[in-house]
């Protein structure tokens, strides 16, 4: 029975015995569960889930109730249940997710709110505490009214895009009804985030196309580097254009037609960008959205983790509930058809990527979150594609003649590629053997050349097809 109860709990903590002299050891979990998605404390169960039992359940139950009332404010909703398992008595304390956040642990004149981080209860960082305060007053950051008059700003891009995507003009009354200004004509934070001007300092987007598989120096290892600042729609368009300009659509020849093979799904990219923009935490200062493109993947990282719930990597994407950090912005993006029904964005990223030619389960998008950020990783479906004589990957049209393996290498090296990159692309694990057998002969024939000929052993060394004619 106890195993079933543990399995059904959203979050768990185990206490072999009730700590009375130092109750903070378990009361901080009460605070964290109430500030999050709820949870359960099992008293009489050790960390390894061994049932050790309690000696005086009635007295422990009274003490638990008393200490929660004395030390947790406001008082969370909780249910305390005695359970008997294998002849041993336990107590199960269920804490509901609270609405009057933040829930503080108070002692010695100090109040501190806790949240869950993995299996631990830790003090809430400043930006999370601010979110809990807003949540407790039934407000969101984007709905707060600022002291910025609407008349001081323009919304040309918003109005143009709204007309293009909905077929309707953005009326003056829409600014109030959509929550962008209040009745006195002052912008909400949502309104400020949609102006043509850069009126919110940390509303920026940093984009980098790295040379290879890892980050390096912006000056030496970045093939493209852009920084954008402005309203959310401008950032969405700029981010999409950056990714598109640094991606490719290749094709494979079939008997009577060709199959386009884009590196990434356009729809998946748009969904990931929209998710980063509308669900980011603007309370975290000094943090911006980052787009990092590598040879084999695209990463989009935005400030702020899951608004409510476990880290995304611990969730079932198909059953995850949609909780919007910025509901005013989310509603407007939904009206402009950038979003579908609530909670479908991540599933759409998965389903649209799965439609790409060459997709395998290894190329499934990945999602990660901490209390500080959220990251989407899209895999380049063309990066490790194996080329066979029947299906030839190419960037420019070729005729239907049989192509040798060496010619395929030259086709792939129309862009500068590292030795490891070329070997992996063609399915060879032994990079040294591949280099001796294939790259060296092509170098000797002057059909392939080094990008840094003066430093043949440079870690940044790459190979590219030579414009010199083949000797002999």
Coordinates of C-alpha atoms in Angstrom, one line a residue:
X1 CA 0.0 0.0 0.0
X2 CA 2.7 2.5 0.9
X3 CA 4.5 1.9 -2.4
X4 CA 1.3 2.8 -4.2
X5 CA 0.9 6.0 -2.1
X6 CA 4.5 6.9 -2.9
X7 CA 4.0 6.3 -6.6
X8 CA 0.9 8.5 -6.6
X9 CA 2.6 11.4 -4.9
X10 CA 3.7 14.4 -7.1
X11 CA 6.6 15.2 -4.8
X12 CA 7.9 13.2 -1.8
X13 CA 10.0 13.5 1.3
X14 CA 10.8 10.8 3.8
X15 CA 11.4 11.1 7.6
X16 CA 12.3 8.1 9.7
X17 CA 11.1 10.0 12.8
X18 CA 9.5 13.3 13.6
X19 CA 12.1 15.9 14.4
X20 CA 10.7 18.2 17.1
X21 CA 13.7 20.1 18.4
X22 CA 14.8 21.1 14.8
X23 CA 11.5 21.1 12.9
X24 CA 12.9 23.2 10.1
X25 CA 14.3 19.9 8.7
X26 CA 10.8 19.0 7.5
X27 CA 8.8 22.2 7.8
X28 CA 10.8 23.7 4.9
X29 CA 9.4 20.9 2.8
X30 CA 5.9 21.9 3.8
X31 CA 6.7 25.5 2.7
X32 CA 8.2 24.2 -0.6
X33 CA 5.3 21.9 -1.4
X34 CA 2.7 24.6 -0.8
X35 CA 4.7 27.1 -3.0
X36 CA 4.9 24.5 -5.8
X37 CA 2.7 21.7 -7.0
X38 CA 2.0 20.1 -3.6
X39 CA 3.7 17.1 -2.1
X40 CA 3.7 14.4 0.5
X41 CA 5.8 13.8 3.7
X42 CA 6.0 10.2 4.9
X43 CA 6.9 10.0 8.6
X44 CA 8.1 6.6 9.7
X45 CA 9.8 5.9 6.4
X46 CA 13.5 6.1 5.9
X47 CA 15.2 7.7 2.8
X48 CA 15.7 4.3 1.2
X49 CA 11.9 3.7 1.7
X50 CA 12.4 1.2 4.4
X51 CA 9.4 1.3 6.8
X52 CA 10.7 1.9 10.3
X53 CA 7.4 3.1 11.9
X54 CA 6.6 5.6 14.6
X55 CA 6.4 4.9 18.4
X56 CA 3.6 7.3 19.2
X57 CA 1.5 8.2 16.2
X58 CA -1.1 10.2 18.1
X59 CA 1.4 12.5 19.8
X60 CA 3.4 12.9 16.6
X61 CA 0.2 13.8 14.7
X62 CA -0.7 16.5 17.2
X63 CA 2.8 17.9 17.1
X64 CA 2.9 18.1 13.3
X65 CA -0.4 20.0 13.2
X66 CA 0.7 22.4 15.9
X67 CA 4.1 23.1 14.3
X68 CA 2.6 23.7 10.9
X69 CA 0.1 26.2 12.4
X70 CA 2.8 27.9 14.4
X71 CA 5.7 28.0 11.9
X72 CA 4.1 28.2 8.4
X73 CA 2.4 31.4 7.2
X74 CA -0.1 31.7 5.7
X75 CA -1.5 28.3 6.8
X76 CA -1.5 25.8 3.9
X77 CA -4.1 23.2 3.3
X78 CA -2.9 19.9 4.6
X79 CA -4.3 16.4 5.4
X80 CA -2.6 14.2 8.0
X81 CA -3.5 10.5 7.7
X82 CA -2.3 7.6 10.0
X83 CA -1.5 4.4 8.1
X84 CA -0.5 0.9 9.3
X85 CA 1.9 -1.1 7.2
X86 CA 3.4 -4.5 8.1
X87 CA 2.5 -3.9 11.7
X88 CA 4.2 -0.5 11.9
X89 CA 2.4 2.8 12.2
X90 CA 3.1 5.7 9.9
X91 CA 1.9 9.2 9.2
X92 CA 1.3 10.6 5.8
X93 CA 1.2 14.4 5.5
X94 CA -0.3 15.7 2.2
X95 CA 0.3 19.4 1.4
X96 CA -1.8 20.9 -1.4
X97 CA -0.5 23.4 -3.9
X98 CA -1.3 26.8 -2.4
X99 CA -2.9 29.8 -4.0
X100 CA -1.9 32.4 -1.3
X101 CA 1.8 32.1 -2.1
X102 CA 4.4 32.6 -0.9
X103 CA 4.2 30.3 2.1
X104 CA 6.9 31.1 4.6
X105 CA 8.7 29.2 7.3
X106 CA 9.0 31.5 10.3
X107 CA 11.3 31.1 13.3
X108 CA 13.3 33.5 15.5
X109 CA 11.8 36.5 13.8
X110 CA 12.9 35.4 10.3
X111 CA 10.6 34.4 7.5
X112 CA 11.9 32.4 4.5
X113 CA 10.0 30.8 1.6
X114 CA 11.2 27.5 0.2
X115 CA 10.8 25.8 -3.2
X116 CA 11.7 22.3 -4.5
X117 CA 15.0 21.8 -6.4
X118 CA 15.3 18.2 -7.4
X119 CA 14.7 16.2 -4.2
X120 CA 15.7 19.1 -1.9
X121 CA 13.8 22.0 -0.4
X122 CA 15.9 25.2 -0.8
X123 CA 15.3 28.9 -0.2
X124 CA 13.5 30.6 -3.0
X125 CA 15.7 32.8 -5.2
X126 CA 14.7 36.5 -5.4
X127 CA 13.1 36.2 -8.8
X128 CA 11.1 33.1 -7.8
X129 CA 9.9 34.8 -4.6
X130 CA 8.7 37.8 -6.7
X131 CA 6.8 35.4 -8.9
X132 CA 5.2 33.7 -5.9
X133 CA 4.1 37.2 -4.6
X134 CA 2.5 38.0 -7.9
X135 CA 0.8 34.6 -8.0
X136 CA -0.5 35.0 -4.4
X137 CA -2.1 38.3 -5.4
X138 CA -3.6 36.8 -8.6
X139 CA -1.4 39.0 -10.8
X140 CA 1.3 38.4 -13.5
X141 CA 4.3 40.5 -14.5
X142 CA 2.8 41.3 -17.9
X143 CA -0.5 42.5 -16.4
X144 CA 1.1 45.1 -14.1
X145 CA 0.5 48.7 -15.1
X146 CA 3.6 50.9 -15.6
X147 CA 4.0 54.7 -15.6
X148 CA 4.6 54.8 -19.4
X149 CA 1.9 56.6 -21.4
X150 CA 0.8 54.9 -24.5
X151 CA 1.0 58.1 -26.5
X152 CA 4.8 58.1 -26.1
X153 CA 5.2 54.8 -28.0
X154 CA 4.3 53.4 -31.4
X155 CA 2.9 49.9 -32.3
X156 CA 3.4 49.9 -36.1
X157 CA 4.8 46.3 -36.2
X158 CA 2.1 44.9 -33.9
X159 CA -0.7 46.4 -35.9
X160 CA 0.7 45.3 -39.2
X161 CA 1.3 41.8 -38.1
X162 CA -2.1 41.5 -36.4
X163 CA -3.8 42.6 -39.7
X164 CA -1.7 40.2 -41.7
X165 CA -2.3 37.2 -39.5
X166 CA -5.9 37.8 -38.5
X167 CA -7.4 39.8 -41.3
X168 CA -8.6 42.4 -38.8
X169 CA -7.4 45.9 -38.0
X170 CA -6.1 46.5 -34.5
X171 CA -8.6 48.9 -33.1
X172 CA -7.9 51.6 -30.4
X173 CA -10.2 49.8 -28.0
X174 CA -8.3 46.5 -28.4
X175 CA -5.4 48.0 -26.5
X176 CA -7.6 48.0 -23.4
X177 CA -9.5 44.8 -24.0
X178 CA -6.3 42.9 -24.8
X179 CA -4.6 44.2 -21.6
X180 CA -1.9 46.3 -23.2
X181 CA -3.0 49.6 -21.5
X182 CA -5.2 50.5 -18.6
X183 CA -8.3 52.8 -18.8
X184 CA -6.0 55.8 -18.0
X185 CA -3.9 55.2 -21.1
X186 CA -0.8 53.8 -19.3
X187 CA 1.0 50.8 -20.7
X188 CA 1.1 47.5 -18.9
X189 CA 4.3 45.5 -19.0
X190 CA 2.7 43.5 -21.9
X191 CA 2.2 46.7 -23.8
X192 CA 5.8 47.8 -23.2
X193 CA 7.0 44.4 -24.5
X194 CA 5.2 45.0 -27.8
X195 CA 6.2 48.6 -28.6
X196 CA 8.3 49.4 -31.7
X197 CA 10.8 50.9 -29.3
X198 CA 13.2 49.0 -27.1
X199 CA 11.5 50.0 -23.8
X200 CA 12.3 46.9 -21.7
X201 CA 16.0 46.6 -21.3
X202 CA 16.4 42.9 -20.9
X203 CA 14.0 42.2 -23.9
X204 CA 16.9 41.1 -26.1
X205 CA 18.0 38.2 -28.2
X206 CA 21.6 37.0 -28.6
X207 CA 22.2 34.7 -31.6
X208 CA 25.4 32.8 -32.5
X209 CA 26.2 30.3 -35.2
X210 CA 29.2 28.5 -33.7
X211 CA 31.9 26.8 -35.9
X212 CA 31.7 23.2 -34.8
X213 CA 30.0 21.4 -31.9
X214 CA 30.9 23.5 -28.9
X215 CA 31.0 27.2 -27.9
X216 CA 34.2 29.0 -28.3
X217 CA 35.4 32.6 -28.7
X218 CA 32.9 34.9 -30.4
X219 CA 35.8 36.5 -32.3
X220 CA 37.5 33.2 -33.4
X221 CA 34.8 30.5 -33.4
X222 CA 31.6 32.2 -34.4
X223 CA 30.5 32.1 -38.1
X224 CA 27.7 34.5 -37.4
X225 CA 26.8 36.6 -34.4
X226 CA 23.9 39.0 -34.0
X227 CA 22.2 40.8 -31.1
X228 CA 18.6 42.1 -31.4
X229 CA 16.7 44.4 -29.0
X230 CA 13.1 45.5 -29.3
X231 CA 9.5 44.3 -29.0
X232 CA 8.5 40.6 -28.9
X233 CA 7.3 40.4 -32.5
X234 CA 10.5 42.0 -33.8
X235 CA 12.5 39.4 -31.7
X236 CA 10.4 36.6 -33.0
X237 CA 11.0 37.6 -36.7
X238 CA 14.7 38.3 -36.1
X239 CA 15.3 35.0 -34.4
X240 CA 13.5 33.1 -37.1
X241 CA 15.5 34.9 -39.8
X242 CA 18.8 34.2 -38.1
X243 CA 18.1 30.5 -37.8
X244 CA 16.8 30.3 -41.4
X245 CA 19.9 32.1 -42.7
X246 CA 22.2 29.7 -40.9
X247 CA 20.3 26.5 -41.9
X248 CA 20.1 24.6 -45.1
X249 CA 17.6 22.8 -47.1
X250 CA 19.3 20.0 -48.9
X251 CA 17.7 17.3 -51.1
X252 CA 18.0 13.7 -51.9
X253 CA 17.4 12.3 -55.4
X254 CA 14.8 9.6 -56.0
X255 CA 14.0 7.9 -59.3
X256 CA 11.5 10.6 -60.5
X257 CA 11.6 13.3 -58.0
X258 CA 13.7 14.9 -55.2
X259 CA 13.0 15.0 -51.5
X260 CA 13.7 18.3 -49.7
X261 CA 15.7 17.7 -46.5
X262 CA 15.7 20.8 -44.3
X263 CA 18.0 20.8 -41.3
X264 CA 15.1 21.8 -39.0
X265 CA 11.3 22.0 -39.2
X266 CA 10.2 25.6 -39.7
X267 CA 7.1 25.0 -37.5
X268 CA 9.2 23.5 -34.8
X269 CA 11.6 26.4 -34.8
X270 CA 8.7 28.9 -34.6
X271 CA 7.1 27.0 -31.8
X272 CA 10.4 27.0 -29.8
X273 CA 10.9 30.7 -30.4
X274 CA 7.3 31.6 -29.3
X275 CA 7.7 29.4 -26.3
X276 CA 10.9 31.2 -25.3
X277 CA 9.5 34.6 -25.8
X278 CA 6.1 34.4 -24.1
X279 CA 7.0 32.1 -21.2
X280 CA 10.3 33.7 -20.2
X281 CA 10.7 35.3 -16.8
X282 CA 11.2 39.1 -17.3
X283 CA 11.8 39.5 -13.5
X284 CA 15.2 37.9 -13.8
X285 CA 17.5 40.9 -14.6
X286 CA 20.6 40.6 -16.6
X287 CA 19.4 37.5 -18.5
X288 CA 18.3 37.4 -22.2
X289 CA 17.2 34.7 -24.6
X290 CA 20.0 32.9 -26.4
X291 CA 20.0 31.1 -29.7
X292 CA 23.1 29.0 -30.2
X293 CA 23.5 27.1 -33.4
X294 CA 26.1 24.3 -33.8
X295 CA 26.9 22.0 -36.7
X296 CA 24.7 19.3 -35.2
X297 CA 22.0 21.1 -33.2
X298 CA 20.1 24.3 -32.4
X299 CA 19.6 25.4 -28.7
X300 CA 17.2 28.1 -27.6
X301 CA 17.6 29.1 -24.0
X302 CA 15.2 31.5 -22.1
X303 CA 15.3 32.9 -18.6
X304 CA 12.9 31.2 -16.1
X305 CA 12.2 27.5 -15.5
X306 CA 8.9 25.8 -15.3
X307 CA 6.3 28.3 -14.0
X308 CA 4.7 25.6 -11.9
X309 CA 5.6 21.9 -11.6
X310 CA 8.6 19.7 -11.9
X311 CA 11.6 20.3 -14.2
X312 CA 10.4 19.6 -17.8
X313 CA 12.8 16.6 -18.2
X314 CA 10.9 14.9 -15.4
X315 CA 7.5 15.4 -17.1
X316 CA 5.5 13.5 -19.6
X317 CA 5.2 16.0 -22.5
X318 CA 1.9 14.4 -23.7
X319 CA 0.2 15.0 -20.4
X320 CA 1.8 18.2 -19.2
X321 CA -0.6 21.0 -18.1
X322 CA -0.3 24.5 -19.5
X323 CA 0.4 27.2 -16.9
X324 CA 1.1 30.6 -18.5
X325 CA 3.7 32.9 -16.8
X326 CA 2.6 35.8 -19.0
X327 CA -1.1 35.2 -19.8
X328 CA -1.7 38.6 -21.4
X329 CA 1.1 38.1 -24.0
X330 CA 0.1 34.5 -24.5
X331 CA -3.5 35.5 -25.3
X332 CA -2.4 38.0 -27.9
X333 CA -0.1 35.6 -29.5
X334 CA -2.9 33.1 -29.6
X335 CA -5.1 35.6 -31.3
X336 CA -2.4 36.2 -33.9
X337 CA -2.2 32.4 -34.5
X338 CA 1.3 32.0 -33.3
X339 CA 0.0 29.5 -30.8
X340 CA -2.6 26.8 -30.9
X341 CA -4.6 25.5 -27.9
X342 CA -2.9 25.7 -24.6
X343 CA -0.2 23.2 -23.8
X344 CA 0.4 22.0 -27.4
X345 CA 3.6 23.9 -28.1
X346 CA 6.1 21.3 -27.0
X347 CA 4.1 18.5 -28.5
X348 CA 4.0 20.4 -31.8
X349 CA 7.8 20.7 -31.7
X350 CA 8.0 16.9 -31.4
X351 CA 5.5 16.0 -34.0
X352 CA 6.7 18.5 -36.6
X353 CA 10.3 17.4 -36.2
X354 CA 9.3 13.8 -36.6
X355 CA 7.9 14.6 -40.1
X356 CA 11.3 15.6 -41.4
X357 CA 12.9 13.2 -44.0
X358 CA 15.7 11.3 -42.4
X359 CA 14.2 11.6 -38.9
X360 CA 15.1 8.9 -36.3
X361 CA 14.3 8.6 -32.6
X362 CA 17.9 9.7 -31.9
X363 CA 17.0 13.1 -33.4
X364 CA 14.0 13.7 -31.1
X365 CA 14.0 17.2 -29.6
X366 CA 15.1 17.6 -26.0
X367 CA 13.8 19.9 -23.3
X368 CA 15.6 20.9 -20.0
X369 CA 14.7 23.3 -17.3
X370 CA 16.1 24.5 -14.0
X371 CA 14.7 27.2 -11.6
X372 CA 16.6 29.8 -13.7
X373 CA 16.1 28.8 -17.3
X374 CA 14.4 26.6 -20.0
X375 CA 16.2 25.1 -22.9
X376 CA 15.0 23.5 -26.2
X377 CA 17.4 21.5 -28.2
X378 CA 16.5 20.7 -31.9
X379 CA 18.8 18.2 -33.7
X380 CA 20.1 18.9 -37.2
X381 CA 18.6 15.9 -39.0
X382 CA 21.2 16.2 -41.8
X383 CA 24.2 16.2 -39.6
X384 CA 24.9 12.5 -39.4
X385 CA 23.0 11.4 -42.4
X386 CA 24.7 8.4 -44.1
X387 CA 25.0 8.7 -47.8
X388 CA 24.3 5.6 -50.0
X389 CA 24.7 5.2 -53.7
X390 CA 20.9 5.3 -54.0
X391 CA 20.4 8.5 -52.0
X392 CA 22.9 11.3 -52.5
X393 CA 22.9 14.4 -50.2
X394 CA 23.7 17.6 -52.1
X395 CA 23.3 21.3 -52.0
X396 CA 23.3 21.8 -55.8
X397 CA 21.6 19.8 -58.6
X398 CA 23.7 16.9 -59.9
X399 CA 22.9 14.6 -62.9
X400 CA 21.9 11.0 -62.4
X401 CA 25.3 9.4 -63.1
X402 CA 26.9 7.1 -60.5
X403 CA 28.9 9.1 -58.0
X404 CA 32.0 7.6 -56.3
X405 CA 32.6 7.7 -52.6
X406 CA 35.4 10.3 -53.1
X407 CA 33.0 12.5 -55.1
X408 CA 30.5 12.3 -52.2
X409 CA 33.2 13.5 -49.8
X410 CA 33.9 16.4 -52.2
X411 CA 30.2 17.3 -52.3
X412 CA 30.0 17.3 -48.6
X413 CA 33.2 19.4 -48.3
X414 CA 31.8 22.2 -50.5
X415 CA 31.7 23.8 -47.0
X416 CA 34.6 23.6 -44.7
X417 CA 34.4 20.6 -42.5
X418 CA 36.5 19.1 -39.7
X419 CA 38.1 15.7 -40.0
X420 CA 35.9 14.2 -37.3
X421 CA 32.8 15.8 -38.8
X422 CA 33.5 14.2 -42.2
X423 CA 34.2 10.8 -40.8
X424 CA 31.1 10.8 -38.6
X425 CA 29.0 12.0 -41.5
X426 CA 29.9 9.0 -43.5
X427 CA 29.6 6.6 -40.6
X428 CA 33.3 6.0 -39.7
X429 CA 34.2 5.8 -36.0
X430 CA 38.0 5.5 -36.7
X431 CA 38.8 9.1 -37.7
X432 CA 42.5 8.4 -38.2
X433 CA 41.9 5.4 -40.5
X434 CA 39.3 7.4 -42.5
X435 CA 41.7 10.3 -42.8
X436 CA 44.6 8.1 -44.1
X437 CA 42.3 6.1 -46.5
X438 CA 40.3 9.0 -48.0
X439 CA 41.2 12.5 -47.0
X440 CA 45.0 12.2 -47.5
X441 CA 44.7 10.8 -51.1
X442 CA 42.3 13.7 -52.0
X443 CA 44.7 16.2 -50.5
X444 CA 47.6 14.7 -52.6
X445 CA 45.4 15.0 -55.7
X446 CA 44.8 18.6 -54.8
X447 CA 41.1 18.0 -54.8
X448 CA 40.8 18.8 -51.1
X449 CA 42.7 21.5 -49.2
X450 CA 43.2 22.7 -45.6
X451 CA 41.5 25.9 -44.5
X452 CA 44.6 26.7 -42.3
X453 CA 47.5 25.4 -44.4
X454 CA 50.2 27.0 -42.3
X455 CA 49.0 25.2 -39.2
X456 CA 48.1 21.7 -40.3
X457 CA 47.6 20.5 -36.6
X458 CA 45.4 23.4 -35.6
X459 CA 42.4 22.4 -33.5
X460 CA 40.3 24.7 -35.8
X461 CA 41.6 22.9 -38.9
X462 CA 39.0 22.0 -41.6
X463 CA 38.9 20.6 -45.1
X464 CA 37.3 22.2 -48.1
X465 CA 37.0 21.3 -51.8
X466 CA 39.9 22.7 -53.8
X467 CA 39.3 24.9 -56.8
X468 CA 42.6 23.6 -58.3
X469 CA 42.3 21.1 -61.1
X470 CA 43.1 17.5 -60.5
X471 CA 46.7 16.6 -61.6
X472 CA 47.3 14.2 -64.4

